[in-house]
Coordinates of C-alpha atoms in Angstrom, one line a residue:
V1 CA -15.5 -18.1 5.2
R2 CA -14.1 -14.7 6.1
A3 CA -13.3 -13.2 9.5
L4 CA -13.4 -9.4 10.0
S5 CA -11.8 -7.3 12.7
R6 CA -14.4 -6.2 15.2
T7 CA -12.8 -2.8 15.6
S8 CA -12.0 -1.9 12.0
G9 CA -14.1 -4.2 9.8
E10 CA -11.0 -5.1 7.8
P11 CA -10.6 -8.8 6.7
V12 CA -8.4 -10.8 9.1
W13 CA -8.4 -14.1 7.2
T14 CA -10.2 -15.9 4.4
L15 CA -10.8 -19.7 4.0
T16 CA -12.1 -21.1 0.8
I17 CA -14.5 -24.1 1.1
K18 CA -15.5 -25.7 -2.1
N19 CA -19.2 -26.4 -1.4
P20 CA -21.9 -24.1 0.2
L21 CA -22.2 -24.3 4.0
S22 CA -25.3 -25.4 5.9
V23 CA -23.8 -25.0 9.4
L24 CA -21.4 -22.5 10.9
G25 CA -21.0 -22.2 14.6
L26 CA -18.5 -21.0 17.3
S27 CA -17.6 -23.3 20.2
A28 CA -18.2 -21.9 23.7
I29 CA -15.3 -24.1 25.0
D30 CA -12.2 -22.6 23.3
G31 CA -13.3 -20.4 20.4
K32 CA -13.0 -23.1 17.6
L33 CA -15.2 -22.6 14.6
F34 CA -17.2 -25.5 13.1
A35 CA -18.4 -25.5 9.5
G36 CA -20.5 -28.1 7.8
E37 CA -21.2 -28.3 4.1
K38 CA -24.4 -29.0 2.3
E39 CA -24.8 -32.4 0.8
N40 CA -23.1 -32.6 -2.6
S41 CA -24.0 -34.5 -5.8
T42 CA -22.3 -37.7 -4.5
G43 CA -24.5 -37.7 -1.3
S44 CA -21.6 -36.7 1.0
S45 CA -20.1 -33.6 2.6
N46 CA -17.2 -32.3 4.7
F47 CA -17.2 -31.0 8.2
Y48 CA -14.4 -28.7 9.4
C49 CA -12.9 -27.6 12.7
I50 CA -11.3 -24.2 12.2
E51 CA -9.0 -22.1 14.5
A52 CA -11.1 -18.9 14.9
Q53 CA -8.1 -16.6 15.3
T54 CA -6.2 -17.7 12.1
G55 CA -8.6 -19.6 9.9
K56 CA -6.4 -22.7 10.0
V57 CA -8.2 -26.0 9.4
L58 CA -7.4 -28.2 12.4
W59 CA -9.2 -31.2 11.2
M60 CA -11.8 -32.3 8.6
V61 CA -14.1 -35.3 8.4
S62 CA -16.3 -36.6 5.6
L63 CA -20.0 -37.2 6.3
L64 CA -22.7 -39.2 4.6
G65 CA -25.2 -36.6 3.7
G66 CA -24.9 -32.9 4.7
A67 CA -24.5 -31.3 8.1
K68 CA -28.0 -30.5 9.5
T69 CA -27.7 -29.2 13.1
N70 CA -25.4 -26.8 14.8
P71 CA -22.6 -28.6 16.7
S72 CA -22.9 -29.0 20.5
A73 CA -19.9 -29.8 22.7
D74 CA -19.5 -31.5 26.0
K75 CA -16.2 -30.4 27.6
S76 CA -16.2 -33.0 30.3
I77 CA -15.9 -35.9 27.9
G78 CA -14.4 -34.1 24.9
L79 CA -17.1 -34.8 22.4
L80 CA -19.0 -32.9 19.7
L81 CA -22.5 -33.8 18.6
I82 CA -24.0 -33.1 15.2
G83 CA -26.9 -34.3 13.1
T84 CA -26.9 -35.0 9.3
T85 CA -29.5 -34.9 6.5
T86 CA -29.6 -38.7 6.5
G87 CA -31.2 -38.8 9.9
A88 CA -27.9 -39.8 11.7
S89 CA -26.6 -38.2 14.9
L90 CA -22.8 -38.5 15.4
A91 CA -20.6 -37.9 18.4
L92 CA -17.1 -36.9 17.3
H93 CA -14.0 -36.5 19.3
Y94 CA -13.5 -32.7 19.8
A95 CA -9.8 -32.7 19.4
S96 CA -9.6 -34.9 16.2
G97 CA -13.0 -35.3 14.6
E98 CA -12.8 -39.1 15.0
K99 CA -16.2 -40.8 15.3
H100 CA -17.0 -42.0 18.8
W101 CA -20.6 -43.2 18.2
K102 CA -23.4 -42.9 15.6
T103 CA -27.1 -43.5 15.9
E104 CA -30.0 -43.1 13.5
L105 CA -33.3 -42.3 15.1
G106 CA -35.4 -41.0 12.3
P107 CA -35.4 -39.7 8.7
L108 CA -35.1 -36.1 9.9
V109 CA -33.0 -34.9 12.8
A110 CA -34.1 -31.4 13.7
E111 CA -31.8 -30.7 16.6
T112 CA -29.0 -32.3 18.6
M113 CA -27.6 -31.1 21.9
F114 CA -25.4 -32.1 24.8
F115 CA -26.9 -30.9 28.0
N116 CA -26.6 -31.9 31.7
K117 CA -24.5 -35.0 30.9
K118 CA -27.0 -36.3 28.3
A119 CA -27.3 -36.1 24.5
F120 CA -30.7 -34.9 23.4
I121 CA -32.0 -35.6 19.9
L122 CA -35.1 -34.2 18.4
S123 CA -36.3 -36.1 15.3
N124 CA -39.4 -37.4 13.5
R125 CA -40.3 -41.0 12.8
S126 CA -41.3 -42.5 9.5
D127 CA -43.6 -45.0 11.3
L128 CA -45.3 -42.2 13.2
P129 CA -46.2 -39.4 10.8
G130 CA -46.9 -36.0 12.4
K131 CA -45.1 -36.9 15.6
T132 CA -41.9 -35.7 17.2
A133 CA -39.5 -38.0 19.0
L134 CA -37.4 -36.5 21.8
R135 CA -34.7 -38.9 23.1
A136 CA -32.2 -38.6 25.9
L137 CA -29.0 -40.6 25.5
V138 CA -25.9 -41.4 27.5
T139 CA -23.2 -39.1 26.2
N140 CA -20.4 -41.6 26.0
N141 CA -22.1 -44.6 24.4
S142 CA -25.5 -43.4 23.0
R143 CA -27.6 -45.8 25.2
E144 CA -31.1 -44.5 25.8
Y145 CA -32.1 -42.9 29.1
W146 CA -35.7 -42.2 28.0
H147 CA -37.8 -41.1 25.1
T148 CA -41.2 -39.4 24.6
F149 CA -43.4 -38.4 21.6
L150 CA -44.9 -35.0 21.0
E151 CA -47.6 -33.8 18.7
G152 CA -46.4 -32.2 15.4
E153 CA -43.2 -32.1 13.4
P154 CA -39.8 -31.2 15.1
M155 CA -38.7 -27.6 14.7
D156 CA -36.5 -26.4 17.6
L157 CA -35.0 -27.4 20.9
I158 CA -33.3 -25.4 23.6
A159 CA -32.1 -26.2 27.2
I160 CA -33.0 -23.9 30.1
D161 CA -32.4 -25.5 33.5
E162 CA -29.9 -28.2 34.6
K163 CA -31.6 -28.9 38.0
T164 CA -34.8 -30.1 36.3
D165 CA -33.4 -31.1 32.9
A166 CA -35.9 -28.5 31.5
L167 CA -36.1 -28.2 27.8
L168 CA -38.3 -26.1 25.4
I169 CA -39.4 -27.7 22.2
L170 CA -41.2 -26.2 19.2
T171 CA -43.3 -28.5 17.0
M172 CA -45.6 -27.8 14.1
Q173 CA -48.5 -29.6 12.5
H174 CA -48.4 -29.2 8.7
R175 CA -51.0 -29.3 6.0
P176 CA -51.0 -32.3 3.6
T177 CA -49.0 -30.5 0.9
E178 CA -45.3 -29.6 1.6
D179 CA -45.6 -26.0 0.4
A180 CA -48.6 -25.2 2.5
D181 CA -48.4 -23.2 5.8
P182 CA -48.5 -25.2 9.0
Q183 CA -51.9 -25.5 10.7
K184 CA -50.8 -25.4 14.3
A185 CA -47.7 -24.9 16.3
W186 CA -46.8 -25.5 20.0
I187 CA -44.1 -24.8 22.5
Q188 CA -43.8 -27.3 25.2
M189 CA -41.7 -27.5 28.3
M190 CA -40.3 -30.9 29.3
I191 CA -38.7 -31.7 32.6
H192 CA -37.0 -34.7 34.2
N193 CA -37.7 -38.0 32.4
G194 CA -39.6 -36.5 29.5
K195 CA -42.5 -35.2 31.6
M196 CA -44.5 -32.3 30.1
R197 CA -44.8 -29.3 32.4
W198 CA -46.9 -27.2 30.1
R199 CA -47.8 -26.8 26.4
A200 CA -48.8 -23.5 24.7
E201 CA -50.2 -23.1 21.3
V202 CA -48.4 -20.3 19.4
P203 CA -48.9 -18.7 16.0
P204 CA -48.6 -21.2 13.1
D205 CA -45.9 -19.1 11.4
T206 CA -43.6 -19.2 14.4
L207 CA -39.9 -19.4 13.4
P208 CA -37.6 -22.0 14.9
S209 CA -35.9 -19.3 16.9
L210 CA -36.6 -20.0 20.6
L211 CA -34.5 -17.7 22.9
Y212 CA -34.5 -18.1 26.7
S213 CA -33.8 -15.2 29.2
S214 CA -32.8 -16.7 32.5
R215 CA -32.9 -13.4 34.3
E216 CA -36.5 -12.5 33.2
K217 CA -37.7 -16.2 33.2
L218 CA -39.2 -16.0 29.7
V219 CA -38.9 -17.5 26.3
V220 CA -38.9 -15.1 23.3
F221 CA -39.5 -16.0 19.6
T222 CA -40.4 -14.4 16.3
T223 CA -43.0 -15.1 13.7
R224 CA -42.9 -14.8 9.9
S225 CA -45.6 -12.2 10.0
G226 CA -43.2 -9.8 11.8
F227 CA -44.0 -10.2 15.5
M228 CA -41.9 -10.9 18.6
I229 CA -43.6 -12.8 21.4
A230 CA -42.6 -13.6 25.0
L231 CA -44.0 -16.4 27.1
N232 CA -43.7 -17.0 30.9
I233 CA -41.3 -19.8 31.5
Y234 CA -43.4 -21.2 34.4
D235 CA -46.7 -21.7 32.7
G236 CA -46.3 -20.8 29.0
K237 CA -48.7 -17.8 29.2
E238 CA -48.1 -14.9 26.9
L239 CA -46.4 -11.9 28.6
W240 CA -46.1 -9.5 25.7
R241 CA -46.3 -9.2 21.9
A242 CA -44.7 -6.5 19.7
E243 CA -44.5 -5.9 16.0
V244 CA -41.0 -5.7 14.6
G245 CA -41.8 -5.3 10.9
K246 CA -44.0 -6.6 8.2
E247 CA -42.1 -9.9 7.8
T248 CA -39.4 -11.7 9.8
R249 CA -37.1 -14.5 8.6
S250 CA -34.8 -14.8 11.6
G251 CA -34.9 -15.1 15.3
P252 CA -34.2 -12.7 18.2
S253 CA -30.9 -12.2 20.0
L254 CA -30.2 -11.5 23.7
F255 CA -27.9 -8.8 25.1
F256 CA -27.0 -8.7 28.9
P257 CA -26.0 -5.2 30.0
L258 CA -25.5 -4.4 33.7
S259 CA -29.3 -4.3 34.5
N260 CA -32.2 -5.4 32.3
P261 CA -31.6 -7.7 29.3
I262 CA -32.3 -6.4 25.8
I263 CA -33.8 -8.4 23.0
A264 CA -32.8 -7.5 19.4
A265 CA -34.5 -8.5 16.2
V266 CA -34.3 -7.5 12.5
S267 CA -37.2 -7.8 10.0
H268 CA -36.9 -8.9 6.4
D269 CA -38.4 -5.6 5.3
G270 CA -35.5 -3.6 7.0
V271 CA -36.3 -2.8 10.6
F272 CA -33.8 -3.3 13.4
S273 CA -35.4 -3.1 16.8
L274 CA -34.1 -3.3 20.4
R275 CA -36.6 -4.0 23.2
R276 CA -36.5 -4.5 26.9
A277 CA -36.9 -8.2 27.7
H278 CA -39.2 -7.9 30.6
D279 CA -42.0 -5.9 28.9
G280 CA -41.2 -5.7 25.2
K281 CA -41.0 -1.9 25.2
E282 CA -38.9 -0.6 22.3
I283 CA -35.8 1.4 23.3
A284 CA -34.2 1.9 19.8
R285 CA -35.1 1.4 16.2
S286 CA -33.3 1.8 12.9
T287 CA -34.3 1.4 9.3
L288 CA -31.9 -0.7 7.1
E289 CA -32.0 -2.1 3.6
P290 CA -34.4 -5.1 3.3
G291 CA -33.5 -8.7 3.0
A292 CA -32.1 -9.8 6.4
T293 CA -32.4 -13.5 7.0
V294 CA -30.1 -14.1 10.0
P295 CA -30.4 -12.9 13.6
P296 CA -28.4 -10.0 14.9
V297 CA -25.1 -10.9 16.7
M298 CA -24.7 -9.3 20.1
S299 CA -21.1 -8.9 21.4
E300 CA -19.8 -6.7 24.1
D301 CA -21.3 -3.2 23.5
S302 CA -22.3 -3.8 19.8
A303 CA -24.8 -5.5 17.6
Y304 CA -24.0 -6.8 14.2
V305 CA -26.7 -7.0 11.6
L306 CA -26.1 -8.6 8.2
T307 CA -28.2 -7.6 5.1
P308 CA -27.6 -8.6 1.5
G309 CA -25.5 -5.6 0.9
H310 CA -23.9 -4.6 4.2
L311 CA -22.8 -5.6 7.6
H312 CA -24.3 -2.9 10.0
I313 CA -22.6 -2.3 13.3
F314 CA -24.6 -0.7 16.1
G315 CA -22.6 0.6 19.1
G316 CA -23.4 2.0 22.5
L317 CA -25.8 -0.7 23.7
M318 CA -24.8 -0.2 27.3
S319 CA -26.2 3.3 27.2
L320 CA -29.7 1.9 26.4
K321 CA -30.0 -0.3 29.4
D322 CA -31.9 2.0 31.8
K323 CA -34.5 4.0 29.8
P324 CA -36.1 4.2 26.4
S325 CA -34.4 6.2 23.8
P326 CA -36.5 8.3 21.4
T327 CA -33.8 8.3 18.7
P328 CA -32.6 5.3 16.6
T329 CA -29.2 3.9 17.3
K330 CA -26.8 5.1 14.5
P331 CA -25.2 2.2 12.6
I332 CA -21.7 2.0 11.2
S333 CA -22.0 0.0 7.9
Q334 CA -19.5 -2.2 6.3
P335 CA -19.8 -4.0 2.9
A336 CA -21.1 -7.5 3.5
E337 CA -18.7 -10.3 3.3
K338 CA -20.0 -13.6 1.9
K339 CA -19.4 -16.7 3.9

């Protein structure tokens, strides 16, 4: 894992981890970095808490299986929630990594999340093939508040509103063979005690990349075939659709300037696009080397796009907030650093 200076692109620190990583995320609480390894040949892995400023390992715990979901923290009770490849969900003490509780709710845990004083777990069930289980648990002891089942396999879960416990879930119905494309996909909005407010069928190649814009009240996602699509958060109806490139393998990112939010996406065939969130109109475009597989990172006035050969830094995003720009944003490129 390497950290680069935002202003110069020079390395700040390097941390060597023996096995490849499956999870890498930054905590919104205090800037700690969490890194989870893939499952190794012994069926186990390590999970690390790292000081983001220095790269110092603050604590490390061993897991059965590999890390599967991005960590989610609840500051009020000091817990961190993660899912593993064995189907387990674990609540760890944020300060030490000590296990607080563990539950196993299915052979596959797709997403885990602390939200609104509850732990939400999205998983499948071996006894209910083709179904997704969404469960709400008590954060401090894993007792169940409620559960519901949805059509399709679990793919993605995001939270959008604390007043109504509103969640958005992406599920997919797959063909009989594992390597075949999914037949159908849905995004559904759940509120309160697992009640469905609406369900919208979306393209079957939708990526697990749901992004919510609270200001514009819409959810945006990308498809493998290169499109970015926005749905109305109140009824799930499509608001706009735009082609980013020929193929996309990562989700969109959101940038909040002083006025209208901007959505960024990068295609696998080398197109970086910035669009207005409310109508999808493109305001800047740049051509990069192909191969991008991770979303752009938006920070302050810049966007960071990683391709196999370079880290591309696009500046001046604030100047694009009011009107479309006919010229591409000029990138500053740095050699890519491998994680």
